[in-house]
mmCIF file of N, CA and C in Angstrom:
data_model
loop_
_atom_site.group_PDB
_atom_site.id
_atom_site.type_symbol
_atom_site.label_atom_id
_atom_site.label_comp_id
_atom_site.label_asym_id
_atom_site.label_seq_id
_atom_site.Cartn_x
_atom_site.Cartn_y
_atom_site.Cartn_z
ATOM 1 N N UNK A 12 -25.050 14.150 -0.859
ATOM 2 C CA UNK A 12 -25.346 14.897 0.349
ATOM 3 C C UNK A 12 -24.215 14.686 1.354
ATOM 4 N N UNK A 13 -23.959 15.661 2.299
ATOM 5 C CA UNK A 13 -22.905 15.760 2.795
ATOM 6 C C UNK A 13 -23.116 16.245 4.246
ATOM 7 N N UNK A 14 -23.247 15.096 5.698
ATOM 8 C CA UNK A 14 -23.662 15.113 6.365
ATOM 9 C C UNK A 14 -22.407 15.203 7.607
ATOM 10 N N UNK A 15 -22.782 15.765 8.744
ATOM 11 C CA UNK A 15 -21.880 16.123 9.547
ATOM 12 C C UNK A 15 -21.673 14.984 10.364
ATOM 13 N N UNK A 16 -20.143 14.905 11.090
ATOM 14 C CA UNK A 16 -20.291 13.462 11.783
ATOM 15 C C UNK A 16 -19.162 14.012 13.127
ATOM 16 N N UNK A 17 -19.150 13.093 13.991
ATOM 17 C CA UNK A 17 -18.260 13.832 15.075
ATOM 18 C C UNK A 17 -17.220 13.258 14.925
ATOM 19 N N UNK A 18 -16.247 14.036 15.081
ATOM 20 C CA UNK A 18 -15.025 14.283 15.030
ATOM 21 C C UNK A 18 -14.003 13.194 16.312
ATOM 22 N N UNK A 19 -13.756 12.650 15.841
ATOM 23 C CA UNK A 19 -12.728 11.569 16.586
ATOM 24 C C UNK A 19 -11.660 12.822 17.425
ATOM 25 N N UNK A 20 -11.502 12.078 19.018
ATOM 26 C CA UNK A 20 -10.923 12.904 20.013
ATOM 27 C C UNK A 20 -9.380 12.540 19.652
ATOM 28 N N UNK A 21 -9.514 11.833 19.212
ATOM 29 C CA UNK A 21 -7.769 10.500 18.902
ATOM 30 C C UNK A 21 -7.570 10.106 17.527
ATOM 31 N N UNK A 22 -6.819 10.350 17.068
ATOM 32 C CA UNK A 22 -6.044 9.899 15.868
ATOM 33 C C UNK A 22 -5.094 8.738 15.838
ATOM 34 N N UNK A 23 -5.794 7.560 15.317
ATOM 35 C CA UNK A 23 -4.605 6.465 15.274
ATOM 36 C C UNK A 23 -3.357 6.509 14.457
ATOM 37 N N UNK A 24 -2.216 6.863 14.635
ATOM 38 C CA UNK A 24 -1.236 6.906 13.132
ATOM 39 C C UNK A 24 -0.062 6.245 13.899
ATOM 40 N N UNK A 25 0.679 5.545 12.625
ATOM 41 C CA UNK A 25 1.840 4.292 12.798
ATOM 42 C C UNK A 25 3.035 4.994 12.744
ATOM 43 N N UNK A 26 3.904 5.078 13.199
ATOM 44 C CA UNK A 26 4.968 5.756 13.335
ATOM 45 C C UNK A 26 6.299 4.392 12.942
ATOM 46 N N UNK A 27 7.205 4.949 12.209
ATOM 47 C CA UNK A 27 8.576 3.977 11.961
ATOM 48 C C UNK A 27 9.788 5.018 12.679
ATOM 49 N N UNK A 28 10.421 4.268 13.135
ATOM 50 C CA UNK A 28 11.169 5.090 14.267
ATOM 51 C C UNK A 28 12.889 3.798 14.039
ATOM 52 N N UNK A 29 14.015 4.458 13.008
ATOM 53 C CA UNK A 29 15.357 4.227 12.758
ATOM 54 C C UNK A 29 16.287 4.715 13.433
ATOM 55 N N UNK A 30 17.329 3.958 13.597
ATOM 56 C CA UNK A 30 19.157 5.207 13.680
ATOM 57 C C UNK A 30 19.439 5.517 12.952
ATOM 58 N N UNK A 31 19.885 6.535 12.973
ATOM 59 C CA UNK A 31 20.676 6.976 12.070
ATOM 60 C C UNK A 31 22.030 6.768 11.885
ATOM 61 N N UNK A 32 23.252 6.893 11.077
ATOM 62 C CA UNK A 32 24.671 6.250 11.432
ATOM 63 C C UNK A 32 25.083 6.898 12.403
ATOM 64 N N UNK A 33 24.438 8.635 12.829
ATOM 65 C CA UNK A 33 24.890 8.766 13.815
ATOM 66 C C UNK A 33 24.776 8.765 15.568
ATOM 67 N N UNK A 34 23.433 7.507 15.408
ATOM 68 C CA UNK A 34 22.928 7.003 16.358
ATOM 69 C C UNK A 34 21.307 7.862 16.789
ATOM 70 N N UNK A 35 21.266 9.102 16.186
ATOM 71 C CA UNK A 35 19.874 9.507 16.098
ATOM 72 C C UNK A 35 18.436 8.723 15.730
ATOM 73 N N UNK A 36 17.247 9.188 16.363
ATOM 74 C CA UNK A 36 16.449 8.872 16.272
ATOM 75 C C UNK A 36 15.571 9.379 14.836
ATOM 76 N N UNK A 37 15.904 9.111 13.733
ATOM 77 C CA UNK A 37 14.987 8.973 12.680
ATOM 78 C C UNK A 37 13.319 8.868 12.624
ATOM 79 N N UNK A 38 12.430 9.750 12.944
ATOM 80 C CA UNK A 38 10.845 9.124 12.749
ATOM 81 C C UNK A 38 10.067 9.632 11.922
ATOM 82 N N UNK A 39 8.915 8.877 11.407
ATOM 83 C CA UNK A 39 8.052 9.207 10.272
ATOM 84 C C UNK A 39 6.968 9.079 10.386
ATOM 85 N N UNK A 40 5.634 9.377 9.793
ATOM 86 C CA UNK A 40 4.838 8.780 9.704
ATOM 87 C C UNK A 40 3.916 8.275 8.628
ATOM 88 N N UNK A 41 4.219 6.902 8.845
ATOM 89 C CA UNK A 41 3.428 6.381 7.464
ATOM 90 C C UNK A 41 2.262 7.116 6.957
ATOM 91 N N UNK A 42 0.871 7.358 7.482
ATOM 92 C CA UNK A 42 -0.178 7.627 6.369
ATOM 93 C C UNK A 42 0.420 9.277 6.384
ATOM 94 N N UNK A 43 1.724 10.005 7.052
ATOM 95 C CA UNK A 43 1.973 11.540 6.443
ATOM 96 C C UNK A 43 3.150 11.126 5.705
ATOM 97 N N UNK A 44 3.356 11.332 4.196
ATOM 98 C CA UNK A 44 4.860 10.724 3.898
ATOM 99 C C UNK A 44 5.623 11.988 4.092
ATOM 100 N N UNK A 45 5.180 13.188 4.423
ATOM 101 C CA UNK A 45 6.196 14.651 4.379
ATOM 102 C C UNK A 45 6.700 14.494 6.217
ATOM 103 N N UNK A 46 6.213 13.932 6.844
ATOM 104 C CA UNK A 46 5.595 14.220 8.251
ATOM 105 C C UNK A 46 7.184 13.513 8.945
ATOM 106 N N UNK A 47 8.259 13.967 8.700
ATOM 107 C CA UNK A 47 9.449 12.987 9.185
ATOM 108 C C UNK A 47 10.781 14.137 10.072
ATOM 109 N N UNK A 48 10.811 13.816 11.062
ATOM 110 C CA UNK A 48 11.655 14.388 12.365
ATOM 111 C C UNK A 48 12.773 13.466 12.917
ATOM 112 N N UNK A 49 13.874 14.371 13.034
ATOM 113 C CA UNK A 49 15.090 13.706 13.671
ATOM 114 C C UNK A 49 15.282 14.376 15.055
ATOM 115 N N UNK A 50 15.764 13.107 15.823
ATOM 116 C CA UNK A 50 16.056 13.735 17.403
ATOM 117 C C UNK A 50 17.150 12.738 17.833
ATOM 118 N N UNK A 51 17.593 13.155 19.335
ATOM 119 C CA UNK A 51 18.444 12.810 19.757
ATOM 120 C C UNK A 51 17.995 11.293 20.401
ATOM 121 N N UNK A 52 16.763 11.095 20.776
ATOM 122 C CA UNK A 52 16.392 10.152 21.502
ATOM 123 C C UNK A 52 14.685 9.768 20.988
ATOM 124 N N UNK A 53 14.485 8.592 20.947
ATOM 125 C CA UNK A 53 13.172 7.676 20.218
ATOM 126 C C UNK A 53 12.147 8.845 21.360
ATOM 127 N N UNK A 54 12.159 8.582 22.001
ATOM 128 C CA UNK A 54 11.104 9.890 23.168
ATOM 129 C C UNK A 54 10.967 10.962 22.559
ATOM 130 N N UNK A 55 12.105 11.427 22.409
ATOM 131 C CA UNK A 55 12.110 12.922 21.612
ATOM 132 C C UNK A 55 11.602 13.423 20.316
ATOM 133 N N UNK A 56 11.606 12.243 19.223
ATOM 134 C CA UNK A 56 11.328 12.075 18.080
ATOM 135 C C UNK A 56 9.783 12.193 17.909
ATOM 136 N N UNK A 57 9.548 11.416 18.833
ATOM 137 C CA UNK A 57 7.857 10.801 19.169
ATOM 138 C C UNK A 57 7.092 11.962 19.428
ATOM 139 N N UNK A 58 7.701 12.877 20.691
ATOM 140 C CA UNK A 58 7.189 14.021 21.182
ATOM 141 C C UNK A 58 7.037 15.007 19.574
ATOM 142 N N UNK A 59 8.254 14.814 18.868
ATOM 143 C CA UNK A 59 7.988 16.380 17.854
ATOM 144 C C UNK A 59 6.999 15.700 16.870
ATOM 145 N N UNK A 60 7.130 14.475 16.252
ATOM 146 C CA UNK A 60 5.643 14.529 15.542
ATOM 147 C C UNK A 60 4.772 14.240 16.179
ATOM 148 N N UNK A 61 4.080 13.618 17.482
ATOM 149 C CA UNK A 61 3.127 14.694 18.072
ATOM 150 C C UNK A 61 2.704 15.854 17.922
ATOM 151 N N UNK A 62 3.531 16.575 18.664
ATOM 152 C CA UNK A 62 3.551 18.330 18.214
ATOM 153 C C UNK A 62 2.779 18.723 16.446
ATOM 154 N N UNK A 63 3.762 18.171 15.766
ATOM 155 C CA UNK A 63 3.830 18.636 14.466
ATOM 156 C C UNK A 63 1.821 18.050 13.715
ATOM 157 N N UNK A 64 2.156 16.865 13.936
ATOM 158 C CA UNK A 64 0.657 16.083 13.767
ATOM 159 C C UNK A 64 -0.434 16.828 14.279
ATOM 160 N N UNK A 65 -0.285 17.324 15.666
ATOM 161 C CA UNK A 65 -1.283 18.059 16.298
ATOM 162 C C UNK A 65 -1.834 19.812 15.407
ATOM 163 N N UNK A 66 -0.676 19.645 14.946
ATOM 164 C CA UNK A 66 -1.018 21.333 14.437
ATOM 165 C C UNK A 66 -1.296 21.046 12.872
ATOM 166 N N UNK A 67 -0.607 20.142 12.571
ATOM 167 C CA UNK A 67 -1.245 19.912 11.118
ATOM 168 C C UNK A 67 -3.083 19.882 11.089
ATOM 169 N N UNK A 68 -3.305 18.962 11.821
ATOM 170 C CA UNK A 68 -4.871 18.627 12.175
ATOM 171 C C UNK A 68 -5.776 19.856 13.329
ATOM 172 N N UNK A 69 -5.272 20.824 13.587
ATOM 173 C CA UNK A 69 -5.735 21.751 14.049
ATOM 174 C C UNK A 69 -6.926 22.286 13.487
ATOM 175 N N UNK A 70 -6.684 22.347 12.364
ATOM 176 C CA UNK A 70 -7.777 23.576 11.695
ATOM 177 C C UNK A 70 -8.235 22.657 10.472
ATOM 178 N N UNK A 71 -8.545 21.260 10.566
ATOM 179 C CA UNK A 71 -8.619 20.628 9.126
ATOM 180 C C UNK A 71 -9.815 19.639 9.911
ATOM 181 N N UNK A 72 -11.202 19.700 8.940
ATOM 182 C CA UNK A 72 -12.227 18.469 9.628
ATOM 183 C C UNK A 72 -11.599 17.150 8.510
ATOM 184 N N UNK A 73 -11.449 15.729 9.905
ATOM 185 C CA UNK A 73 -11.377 14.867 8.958
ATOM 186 C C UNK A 73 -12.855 13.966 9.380
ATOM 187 N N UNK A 74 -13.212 13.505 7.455
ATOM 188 C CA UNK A 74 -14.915 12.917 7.616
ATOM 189 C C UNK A 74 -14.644 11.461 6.480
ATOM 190 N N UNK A 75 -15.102 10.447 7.056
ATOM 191 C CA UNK A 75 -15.684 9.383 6.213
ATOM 192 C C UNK A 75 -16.251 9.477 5.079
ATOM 193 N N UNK A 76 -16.167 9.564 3.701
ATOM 194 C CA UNK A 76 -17.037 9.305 2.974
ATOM 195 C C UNK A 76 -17.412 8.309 2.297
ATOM 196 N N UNK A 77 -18.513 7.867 1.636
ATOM 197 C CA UNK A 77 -18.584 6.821 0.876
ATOM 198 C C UNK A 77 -19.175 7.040 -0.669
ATOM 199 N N UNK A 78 -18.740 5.686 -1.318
ATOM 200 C CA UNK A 78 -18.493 6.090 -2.561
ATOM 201 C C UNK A 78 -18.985 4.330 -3.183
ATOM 202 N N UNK A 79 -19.710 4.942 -4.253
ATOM 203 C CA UNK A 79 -20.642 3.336 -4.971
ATOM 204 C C UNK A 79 -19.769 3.294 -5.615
ATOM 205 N N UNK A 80 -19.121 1.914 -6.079
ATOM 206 C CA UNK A 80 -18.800 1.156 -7.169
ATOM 207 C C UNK A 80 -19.248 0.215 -7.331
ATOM 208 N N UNK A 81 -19.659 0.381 -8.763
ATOM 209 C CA UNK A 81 -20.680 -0.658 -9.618
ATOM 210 C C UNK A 81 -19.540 -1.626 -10.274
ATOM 211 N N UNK A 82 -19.766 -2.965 -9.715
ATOM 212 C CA UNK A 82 -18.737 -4.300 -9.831
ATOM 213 C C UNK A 82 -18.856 -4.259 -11.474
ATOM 214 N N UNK A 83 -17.432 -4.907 -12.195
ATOM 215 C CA UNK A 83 -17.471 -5.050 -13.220
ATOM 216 C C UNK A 83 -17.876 -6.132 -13.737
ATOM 217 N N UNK A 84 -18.484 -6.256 -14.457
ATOM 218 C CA UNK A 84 -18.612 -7.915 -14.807
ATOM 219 C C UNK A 84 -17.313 -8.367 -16.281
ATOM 220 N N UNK A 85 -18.096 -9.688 -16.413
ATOM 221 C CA UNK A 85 -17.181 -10.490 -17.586
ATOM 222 C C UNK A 85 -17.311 -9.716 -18.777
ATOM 223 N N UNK A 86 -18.241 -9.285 -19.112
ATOM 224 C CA UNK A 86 -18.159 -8.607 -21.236
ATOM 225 C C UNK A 86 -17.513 -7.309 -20.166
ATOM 226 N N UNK A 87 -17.348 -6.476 -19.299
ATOM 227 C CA UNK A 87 -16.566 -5.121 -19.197
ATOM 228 C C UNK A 87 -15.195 -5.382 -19.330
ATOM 229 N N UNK A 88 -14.701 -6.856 -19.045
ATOM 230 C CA UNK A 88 -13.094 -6.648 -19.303
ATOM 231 C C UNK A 88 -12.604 -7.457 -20.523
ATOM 232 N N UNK A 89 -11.929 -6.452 -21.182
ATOM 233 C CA UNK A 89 -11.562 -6.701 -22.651
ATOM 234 C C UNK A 89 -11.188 -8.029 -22.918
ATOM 235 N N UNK A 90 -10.580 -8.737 -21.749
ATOM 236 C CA UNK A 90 -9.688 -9.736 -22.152
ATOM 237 C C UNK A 90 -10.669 -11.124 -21.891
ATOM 238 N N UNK A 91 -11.692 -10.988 -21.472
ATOM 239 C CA UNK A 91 -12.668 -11.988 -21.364
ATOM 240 C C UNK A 91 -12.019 -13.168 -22.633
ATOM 241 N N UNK A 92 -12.844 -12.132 -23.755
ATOM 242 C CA UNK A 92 -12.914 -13.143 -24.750
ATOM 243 C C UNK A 92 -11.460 -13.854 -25.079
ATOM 244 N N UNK A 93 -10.650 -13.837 -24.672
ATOM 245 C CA UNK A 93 -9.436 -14.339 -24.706
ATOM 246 C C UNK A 93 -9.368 -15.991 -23.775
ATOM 247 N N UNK A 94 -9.591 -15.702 -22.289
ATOM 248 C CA UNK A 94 -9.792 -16.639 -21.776
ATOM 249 C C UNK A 94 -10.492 -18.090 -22.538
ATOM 250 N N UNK A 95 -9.384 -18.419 -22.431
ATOM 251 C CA UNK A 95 -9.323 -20.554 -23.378
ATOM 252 C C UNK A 95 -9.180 -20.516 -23.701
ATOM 253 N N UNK A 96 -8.493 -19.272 -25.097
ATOM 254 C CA UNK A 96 -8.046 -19.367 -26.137
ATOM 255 C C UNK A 96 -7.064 -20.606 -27.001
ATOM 256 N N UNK A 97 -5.970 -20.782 -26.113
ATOM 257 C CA UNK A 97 -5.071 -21.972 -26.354
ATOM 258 C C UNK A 97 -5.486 -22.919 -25.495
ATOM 259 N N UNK A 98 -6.613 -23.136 -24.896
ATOM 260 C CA UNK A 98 -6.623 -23.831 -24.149
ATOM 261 C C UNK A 98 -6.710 -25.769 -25.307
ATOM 262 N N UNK A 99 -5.686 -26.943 -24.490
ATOM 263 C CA UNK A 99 -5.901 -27.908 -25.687
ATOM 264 C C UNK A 99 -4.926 -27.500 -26.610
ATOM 265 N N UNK A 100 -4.164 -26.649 -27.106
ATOM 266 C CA UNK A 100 -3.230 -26.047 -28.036
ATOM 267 C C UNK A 100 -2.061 -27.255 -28.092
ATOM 268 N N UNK A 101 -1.404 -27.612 -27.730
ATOM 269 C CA UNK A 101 0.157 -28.670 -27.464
ATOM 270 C C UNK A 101 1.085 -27.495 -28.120
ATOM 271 N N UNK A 102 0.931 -26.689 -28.879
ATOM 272 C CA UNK A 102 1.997 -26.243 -29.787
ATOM 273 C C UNK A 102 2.283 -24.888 -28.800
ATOM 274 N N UNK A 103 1.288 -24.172 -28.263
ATOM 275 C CA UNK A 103 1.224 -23.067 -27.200
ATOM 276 C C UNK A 103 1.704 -23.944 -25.898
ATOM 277 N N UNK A 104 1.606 -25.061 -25.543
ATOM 278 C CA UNK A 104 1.515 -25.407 -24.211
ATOM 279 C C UNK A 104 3.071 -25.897 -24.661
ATOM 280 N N UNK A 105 3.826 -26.126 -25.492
ATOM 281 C CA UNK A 105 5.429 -26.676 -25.355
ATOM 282 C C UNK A 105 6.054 -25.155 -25.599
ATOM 283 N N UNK A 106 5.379 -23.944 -25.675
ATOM 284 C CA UNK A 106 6.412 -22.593 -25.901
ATOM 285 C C UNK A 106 5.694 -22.344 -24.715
ATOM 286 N N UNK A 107 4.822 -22.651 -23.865
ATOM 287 C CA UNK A 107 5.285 -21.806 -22.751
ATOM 288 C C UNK A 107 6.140 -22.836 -21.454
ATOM 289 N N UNK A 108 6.191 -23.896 -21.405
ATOM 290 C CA UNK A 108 7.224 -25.008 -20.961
ATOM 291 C C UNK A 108 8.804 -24.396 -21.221
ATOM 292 N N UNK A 109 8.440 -24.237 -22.393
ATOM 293 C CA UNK A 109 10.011 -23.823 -22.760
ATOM 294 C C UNK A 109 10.452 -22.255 -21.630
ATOM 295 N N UNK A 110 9.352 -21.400 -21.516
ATOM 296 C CA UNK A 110 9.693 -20.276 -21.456
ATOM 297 C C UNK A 110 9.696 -20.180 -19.759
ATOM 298 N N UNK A 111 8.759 -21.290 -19.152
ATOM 299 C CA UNK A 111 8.545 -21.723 -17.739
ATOM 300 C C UNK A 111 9.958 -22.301 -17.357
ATOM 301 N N UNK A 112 10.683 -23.239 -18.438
ATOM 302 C CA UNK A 112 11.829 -23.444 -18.141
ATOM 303 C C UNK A 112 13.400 -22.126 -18.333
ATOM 304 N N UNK A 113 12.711 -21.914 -19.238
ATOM 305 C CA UNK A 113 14.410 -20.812 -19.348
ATOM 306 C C UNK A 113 14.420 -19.857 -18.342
ATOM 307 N N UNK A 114 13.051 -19.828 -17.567
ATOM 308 C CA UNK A 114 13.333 -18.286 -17.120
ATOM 309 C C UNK A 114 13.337 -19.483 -15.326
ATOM 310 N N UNK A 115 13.654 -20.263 -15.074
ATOM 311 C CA UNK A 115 14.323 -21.288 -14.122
ATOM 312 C C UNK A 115 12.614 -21.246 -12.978
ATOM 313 N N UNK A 116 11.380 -21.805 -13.726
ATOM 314 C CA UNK A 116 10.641 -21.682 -13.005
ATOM 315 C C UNK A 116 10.796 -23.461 -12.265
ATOM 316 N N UNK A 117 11.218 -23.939 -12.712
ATOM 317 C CA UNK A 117 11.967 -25.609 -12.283
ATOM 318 C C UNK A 117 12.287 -25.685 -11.289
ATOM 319 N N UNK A 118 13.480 -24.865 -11.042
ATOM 320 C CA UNK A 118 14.378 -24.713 -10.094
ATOM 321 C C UNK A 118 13.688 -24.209 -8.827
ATOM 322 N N UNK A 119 12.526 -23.196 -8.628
ATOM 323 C CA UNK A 119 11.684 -22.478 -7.702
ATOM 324 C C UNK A 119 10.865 -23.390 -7.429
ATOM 325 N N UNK A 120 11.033 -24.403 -8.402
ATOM 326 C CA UNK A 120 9.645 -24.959 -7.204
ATOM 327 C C UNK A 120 8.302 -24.744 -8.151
ATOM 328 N N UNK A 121 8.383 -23.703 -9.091
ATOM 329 C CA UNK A 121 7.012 -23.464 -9.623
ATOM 330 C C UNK A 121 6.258 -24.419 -10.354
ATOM 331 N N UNK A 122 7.018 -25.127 -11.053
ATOM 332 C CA UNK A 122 6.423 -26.253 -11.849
ATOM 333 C C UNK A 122 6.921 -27.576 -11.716
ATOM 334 N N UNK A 123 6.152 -28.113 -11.899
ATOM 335 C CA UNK A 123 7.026 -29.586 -12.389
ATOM 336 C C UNK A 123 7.542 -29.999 -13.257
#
């Protein structure tokens, strides 16, 4: 069922605002990835996606919906039965030492 809800007066959206090499104002907006304007000045930039944002959302209802997801449990993921497998192994536990070492997990800090 699909119920009506009121419409927010204000739109929160994050704006990233760069130079360009040629000292222009670069801006975007994150949740629009098409939504990106160049200007002469960070003010100016700001003002056109305004503008642009405003007319995008003109004629479009935006609504909350919600949506059930049923949690997975342990037998739904394949790899369950795997878990402990080598666990106690020595012969698995010196190839992955080896492989903890070659690939320089030592050096990071990761292991001892």
């Amino acid at each position: 069922m699909v119920s009506s809800v009121p419409q927010p007066q204000n739109l929160t959206l994050h704006l990233v605002i760069e130079k360009t090499e040629q000292g222009r104002a670069r801006a975007r907006v994150l949740e629009l990835p098409n939504c990106i304007v160049e200007a002469p000045t960070d003010e100016q930039a700001i003002e056109q996606l305004q503008a642009i944002v405003a007319g995008q959302f003109a004629d479009v209802k935006v609504m909350p919906i919600e949506v059930t997801v049923s949690p997975k449990t342990e037998r739904d993921n394949p790899w369950t039965e795997f878990i402990g497998m080598y666990e106690g192994d020595a012969e698995f536990a010196a190839i992955a030492r080896a492989l903890q070492l070659e690939r320089g997990f030592d050096e990071l800090g990761l292991i001892e």
